[in-house]
CSV table of C-alpha atoms and ligand atoms in Angstrom, one decimal:
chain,number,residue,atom,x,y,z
A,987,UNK,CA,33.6,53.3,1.4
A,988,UNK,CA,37.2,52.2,1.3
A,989,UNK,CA,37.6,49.9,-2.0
A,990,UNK,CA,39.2,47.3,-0.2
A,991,UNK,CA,37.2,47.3,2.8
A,992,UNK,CA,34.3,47.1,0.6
A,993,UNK,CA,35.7,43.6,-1.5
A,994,UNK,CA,36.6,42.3,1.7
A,995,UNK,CA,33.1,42.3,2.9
A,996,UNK,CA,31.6,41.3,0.0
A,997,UNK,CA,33.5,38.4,-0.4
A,998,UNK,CA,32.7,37.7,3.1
A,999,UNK,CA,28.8,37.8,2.0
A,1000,UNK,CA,29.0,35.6,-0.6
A,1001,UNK,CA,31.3,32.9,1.8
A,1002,UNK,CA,28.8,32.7,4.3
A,1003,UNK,CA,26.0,32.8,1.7
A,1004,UNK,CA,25.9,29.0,2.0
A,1005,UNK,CA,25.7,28.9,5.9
A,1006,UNK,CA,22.8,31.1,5.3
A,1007,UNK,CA,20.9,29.3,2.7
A,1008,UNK,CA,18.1,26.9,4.6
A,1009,UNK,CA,18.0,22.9,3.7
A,1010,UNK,CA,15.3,20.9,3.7
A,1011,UNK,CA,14.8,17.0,4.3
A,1012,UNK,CA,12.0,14.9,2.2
A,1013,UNK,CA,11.8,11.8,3.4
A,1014,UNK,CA,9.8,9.0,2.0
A,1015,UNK,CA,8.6,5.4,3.0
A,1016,UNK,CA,7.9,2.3,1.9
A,1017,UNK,CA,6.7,1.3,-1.4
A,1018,UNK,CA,6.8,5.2,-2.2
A,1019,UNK,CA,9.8,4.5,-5.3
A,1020,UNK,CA,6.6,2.5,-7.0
A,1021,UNK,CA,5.1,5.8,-7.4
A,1022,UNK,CA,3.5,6.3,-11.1
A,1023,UNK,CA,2.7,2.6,-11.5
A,1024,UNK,CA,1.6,1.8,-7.8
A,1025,UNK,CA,-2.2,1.9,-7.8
A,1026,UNK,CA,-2.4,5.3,-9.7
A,1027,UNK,CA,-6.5,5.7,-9.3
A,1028,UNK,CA,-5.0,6.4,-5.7
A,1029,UNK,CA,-1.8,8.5,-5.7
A,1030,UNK,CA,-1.8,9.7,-9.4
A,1031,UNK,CA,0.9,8.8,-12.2
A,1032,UNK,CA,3.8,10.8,-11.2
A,1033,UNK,CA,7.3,9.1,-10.3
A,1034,UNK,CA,8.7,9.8,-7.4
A,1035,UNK,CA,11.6,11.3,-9.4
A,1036,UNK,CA,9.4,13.9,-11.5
A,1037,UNK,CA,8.6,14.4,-7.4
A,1038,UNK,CA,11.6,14.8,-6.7
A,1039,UNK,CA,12.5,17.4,-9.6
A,1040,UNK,CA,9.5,19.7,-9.1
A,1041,UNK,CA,10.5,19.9,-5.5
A,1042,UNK,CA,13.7,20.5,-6.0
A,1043,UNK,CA,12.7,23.0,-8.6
A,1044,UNK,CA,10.3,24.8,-6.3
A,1045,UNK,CA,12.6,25.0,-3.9
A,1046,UNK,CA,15.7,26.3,-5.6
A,1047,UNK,CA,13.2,29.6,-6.3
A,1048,UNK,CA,12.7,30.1,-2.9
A,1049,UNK,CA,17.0,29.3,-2.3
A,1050,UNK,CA,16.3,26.5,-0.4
A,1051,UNK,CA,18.2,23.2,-0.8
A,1052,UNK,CA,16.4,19.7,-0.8
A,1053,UNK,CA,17.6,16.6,0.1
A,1054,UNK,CA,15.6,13.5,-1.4
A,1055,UNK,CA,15.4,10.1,0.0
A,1056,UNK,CA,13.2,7.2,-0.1
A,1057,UNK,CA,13.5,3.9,1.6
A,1058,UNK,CA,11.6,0.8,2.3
A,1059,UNK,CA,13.2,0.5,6.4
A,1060,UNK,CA,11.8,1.4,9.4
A,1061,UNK,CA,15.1,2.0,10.8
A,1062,UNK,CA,16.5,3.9,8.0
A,1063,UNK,CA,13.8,6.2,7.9
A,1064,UNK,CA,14.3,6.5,12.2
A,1065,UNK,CA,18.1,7.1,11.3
A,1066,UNK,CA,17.4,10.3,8.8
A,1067,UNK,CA,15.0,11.6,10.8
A,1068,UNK,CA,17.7,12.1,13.8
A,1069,UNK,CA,20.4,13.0,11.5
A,1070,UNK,CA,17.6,15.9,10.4
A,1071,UNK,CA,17.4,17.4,13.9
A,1072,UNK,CA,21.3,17.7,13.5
A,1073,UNK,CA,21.8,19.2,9.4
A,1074,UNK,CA,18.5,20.1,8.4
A,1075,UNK,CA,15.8,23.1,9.2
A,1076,UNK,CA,12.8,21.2,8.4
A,1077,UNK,CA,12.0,17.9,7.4
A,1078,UNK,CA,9.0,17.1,4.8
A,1079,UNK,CA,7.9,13.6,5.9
A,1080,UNK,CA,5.7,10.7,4.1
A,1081,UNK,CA,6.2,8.1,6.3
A,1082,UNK,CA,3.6,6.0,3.9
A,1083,UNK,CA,2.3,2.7,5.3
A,1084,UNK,CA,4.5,3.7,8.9
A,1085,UNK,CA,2.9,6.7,9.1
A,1086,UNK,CA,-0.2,4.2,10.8
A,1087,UNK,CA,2.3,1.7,12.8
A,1088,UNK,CA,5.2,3.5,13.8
A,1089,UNK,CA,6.0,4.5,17.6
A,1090,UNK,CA,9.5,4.5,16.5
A,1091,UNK,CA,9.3,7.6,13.5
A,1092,UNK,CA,7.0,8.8,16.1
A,1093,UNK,CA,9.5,9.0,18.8
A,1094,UNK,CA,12.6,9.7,16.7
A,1095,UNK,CA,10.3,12.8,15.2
A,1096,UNK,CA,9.5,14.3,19.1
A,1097,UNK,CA,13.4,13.7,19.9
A,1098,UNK,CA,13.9,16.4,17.4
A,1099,UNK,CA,13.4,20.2,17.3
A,1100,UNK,CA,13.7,21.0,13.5
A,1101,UNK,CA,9.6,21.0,12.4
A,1102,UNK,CA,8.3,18.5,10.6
A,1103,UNK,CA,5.1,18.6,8.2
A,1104,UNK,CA,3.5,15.7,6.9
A,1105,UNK,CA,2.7,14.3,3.6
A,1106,UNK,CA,0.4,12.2,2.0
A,1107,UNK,CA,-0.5,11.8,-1.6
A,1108,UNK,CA,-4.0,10.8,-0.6
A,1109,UNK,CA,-6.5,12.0,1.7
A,1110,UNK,CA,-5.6,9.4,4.2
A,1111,UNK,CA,-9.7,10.0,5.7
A,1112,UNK,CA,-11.6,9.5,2.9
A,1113,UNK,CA,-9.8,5.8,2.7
A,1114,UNK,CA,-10.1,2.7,5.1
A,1115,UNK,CA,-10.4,3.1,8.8
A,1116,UNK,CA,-6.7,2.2,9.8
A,1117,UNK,CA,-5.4,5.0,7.6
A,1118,UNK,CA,-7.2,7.7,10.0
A,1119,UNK,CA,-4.6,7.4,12.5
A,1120,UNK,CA,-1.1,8.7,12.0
A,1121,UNK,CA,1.3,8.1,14.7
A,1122,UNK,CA,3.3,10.9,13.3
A,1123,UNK,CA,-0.1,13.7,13.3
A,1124,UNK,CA,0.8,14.7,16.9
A,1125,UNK,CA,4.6,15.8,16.6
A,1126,UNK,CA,4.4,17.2,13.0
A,1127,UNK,CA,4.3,21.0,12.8
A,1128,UNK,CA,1.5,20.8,10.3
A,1129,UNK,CA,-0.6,18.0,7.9
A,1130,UNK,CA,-1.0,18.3,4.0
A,1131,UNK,CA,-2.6,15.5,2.6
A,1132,UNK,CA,-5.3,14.8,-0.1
A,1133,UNK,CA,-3.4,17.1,-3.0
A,1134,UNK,CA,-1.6,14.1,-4.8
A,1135,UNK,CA,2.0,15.2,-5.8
A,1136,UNK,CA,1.0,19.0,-5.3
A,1137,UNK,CA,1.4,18.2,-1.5
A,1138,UNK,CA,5.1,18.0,-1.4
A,1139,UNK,CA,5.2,21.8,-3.0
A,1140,UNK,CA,2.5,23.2,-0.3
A,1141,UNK,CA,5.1,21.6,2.2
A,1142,UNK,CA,8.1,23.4,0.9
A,1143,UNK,CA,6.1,26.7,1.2
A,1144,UNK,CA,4.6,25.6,4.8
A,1145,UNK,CA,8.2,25.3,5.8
A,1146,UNK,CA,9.4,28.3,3.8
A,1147,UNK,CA,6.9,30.5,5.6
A,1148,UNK,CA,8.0,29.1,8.9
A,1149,UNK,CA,11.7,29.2,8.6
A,1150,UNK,CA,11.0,32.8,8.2
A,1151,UNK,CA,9.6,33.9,10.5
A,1152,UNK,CA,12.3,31.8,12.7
B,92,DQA,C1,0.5,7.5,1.7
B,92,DQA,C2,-0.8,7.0,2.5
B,92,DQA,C3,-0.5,5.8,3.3
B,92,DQA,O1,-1.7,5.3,3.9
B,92,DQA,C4,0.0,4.6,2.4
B,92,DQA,O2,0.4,3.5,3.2
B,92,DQA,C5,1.1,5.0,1.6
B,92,DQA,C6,1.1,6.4,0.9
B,92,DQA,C7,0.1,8.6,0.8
B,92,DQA,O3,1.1,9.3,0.4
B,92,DQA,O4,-1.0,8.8,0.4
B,92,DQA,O5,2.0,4.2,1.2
B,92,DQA,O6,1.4,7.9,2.7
């Protein structure tokens, strides 16, 4: 191949090497940013920033990028999750305490087309009754729940594995 011709192209390549490179939304709820002192019997001793590096860790083998959020608003979290369906090509979602009352994250989740998976530190059935339901169960792609911190890495993969075969 022409020596030009064959620069040319690989400088194309590495350009549109970004375009190609999948993103991925966490999203967290409420009281989540007490993680590591927030009842730790129940969702371990990790931060939500040691979280937040191991996923981003994990996923930077696998060239994806991450975007990390947290908030304590309903509407903020309803807000990301549409912005998702516009940049992102999965969303990993712990909706925490609206995971159980929220039509709104539910809606805002079945508005969109990029998949979500849902996490949960704890197993969310093996606590009190009005954890069992999840409003947000029924639009997600897929549940992981029960594996403490562990969970947010199974969710990279989940969407990994899904994103491929896209
Ligand atoms: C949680 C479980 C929810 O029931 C609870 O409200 C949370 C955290 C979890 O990660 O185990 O805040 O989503």
């Amino acid at each position: 191949m022409n020596m030009a011709l064959y620069r040319g192209l690989q400088a194309i390549y590495r350009e549109s090497e970004p375009l190609m490179r999948k993103k991925i939304i966490v999203l967290n709820g409420p009281n989540l940013n007490l993680l590591g002192s927030r009842e730790p019997e129940t969702y371990g001793s990790t931060t939500l920033a040691e979280i937040e590096a191991m996923t981003k860790a994990h996923a930077q083998s696998l060239e994806i990028e991450i975007d990390f959020r947290q908030t304590n608003i309903e509407g903020t979290l309803v807000d990301w999750i549409q912005d998702a369906g516009e940049t992102a090509d999965g969303v990993i979602l712990n909706a925490a305490a609206y995971t159980h009352t929220s039509i709104a994250v539910h809606d805002a989740i079945s508005a969109i087309k990029t998949p979500v998976v849902e996490v949960h530190l704890s197993n969310i059935f093996a606590r009190e009754e009005y954890r069992h339901h999840s409003f947000v169960s029924d639009v997600a792609a897929g549940v992981i729940c029960g594996f403490g911190a562990t969970g947010y890495i199974l969710a990279v993969d989940a969407l990994a594995a899904m994103l491929q075969r896209k």
